[in-house]
Amino acid sequence: MSISIPGPESLEILKKGPRLFKDGGRYEEAAADAAKRGLKPPPQMINAKGEGAYVIDADGNRIIDFHAGWASNPLGNANPEIIEAVQGAMKQYGFIYEHSLRYDLAEVLTDISPGKKFTRTNFEISGTEAAEAAVTYAITAAGRPLIITFEDQFHGDSIATRLLGSNRGAHRRLGFEAWRGGVITVPWPHSYNIPAGMSFEQYTDYVLWYIDSFVCRKIADPETIAGILAEPLLSEGGNWIPHPKFMPGLRKLCDKYGWLFISDEVLAGMGRSGKWWAIEYDDVQPDLIVIGKHLTGGIEPIAAVIGTEEVLAANDGHSGSTFAGTPAGCAAGLKTIEIMKRDGLVERAAVLGEKYLERMKKWESEFRIIGQVRGRGLLLGATVINPETGQPSVDLARAVHNEALSRGSWIIWDSEPQIRFYPALNMDEEILEKGLTLAEDAIREIDRNYSENNYPFWTTGVLW
Ligand SMILES: Cc1ncc(COP(=O)(O)O)c(C=O)c1O
């Protein structure tokens, strides 16, 4: 069954886009282009309401939400308990700077940090700022100017984080290519579409060798490198799970050269992976962790960088901003963590993740357009391929996304050859099953249609 998205109300709103926004939100243009090419117009959500596992658009369509505010709503949309806590803080404090909730949340973050060793916190507003703060503190703590990062990581869209990350390729750095002086970027070894016929393990070994033997001998003296900035689950870059040798190998290099290990867990952290911190799967102790998304409870922006006593207690660096650690943000973080603990949601994410990964893994043999399914906890997804070339296909991934949305299941596709699923950690299993089945039906449809027409029948969407 297909839902008409956008319906008339949504369409009226979308029409205003071109004169209001930088990118114009050119929905009508995209729809007209589709019609000209004999393709279906792209479905496009304009949301009017968030309600637990659902979003409801301006035309009243109820859609199962695996998008989850770009993976920021661990407890479902508009969670009433968090809203109540946030409202309470708003009423009590409005916005003032020094307040006790900052202390409470910092204590709680230490308590849930790996080995309770992260005794120091610096609050920020967004994951972007928190990632920048972590790099600042690594550089000032080490007294060294360079940082190693990995291709395809995403740390935000500020100038600094665009230089540090690069998912979706060089375009992200357009105009700023020459600003990358302090950043050394190396590949993040993917488990699929691996270059030069290497195995996953060989590719991982190669990257570790490259850092040790090439970066440290030919690019920079290791004593000028402050540390590495790594995503322990490469999330926005396509839901990649590291080879078991990768993170421990990076830690060994850090120990060898006196580098600091920064784990960017803005998306994968705080329970999404089925552990509080994704890096815990690798039994690696980082020096700094970057936290965002889930910490907001999906309600009120807050982010943080947490670090060990050695790195942050006497650090000369500085980072922060006016609205970093607002009373409402801290209240959201405190309530979110309280509920996650109370309801055992981290453990639940691990159990459900395993169950649904097993189901989704069958897609690899069932559908020609699915190359590889990957997941850890409730970070789930798949690489979509062109069955003729065997190459990852952005077009077909978009087609699956569009088809799934038109059936009532909103998954993430972000101009990439992947589809990604980030259900709320408390999503009712019946709804999760249903949303997954709708997505599976969408894959089946595109798979079948591809063979008949030799072209995905959905055209581009300009928005998400
Ligand atoms: C790993 C990672 N770091 C940093 C960020 C930036 O966070 P924000 O968009 O909240 O600034 C993101 C956002 O997706 C992310 O996935």
XYZ file of C-alpha atoms in Angstrom, residues 34 94 137 236 245-246 289 402 416:
9
model
C 11.024 13.307 -12.449
C 14.914 30.042 32.253
C 42.017 19.672 24.294
C 27.130 8.881 9.130
C 42.008 -5.457 15.165
C 41.350 -1.840 14.183
C 34.905 10.833 24.336
C 11.866 6.609 -1.267
C 25.159 7.613 0.003
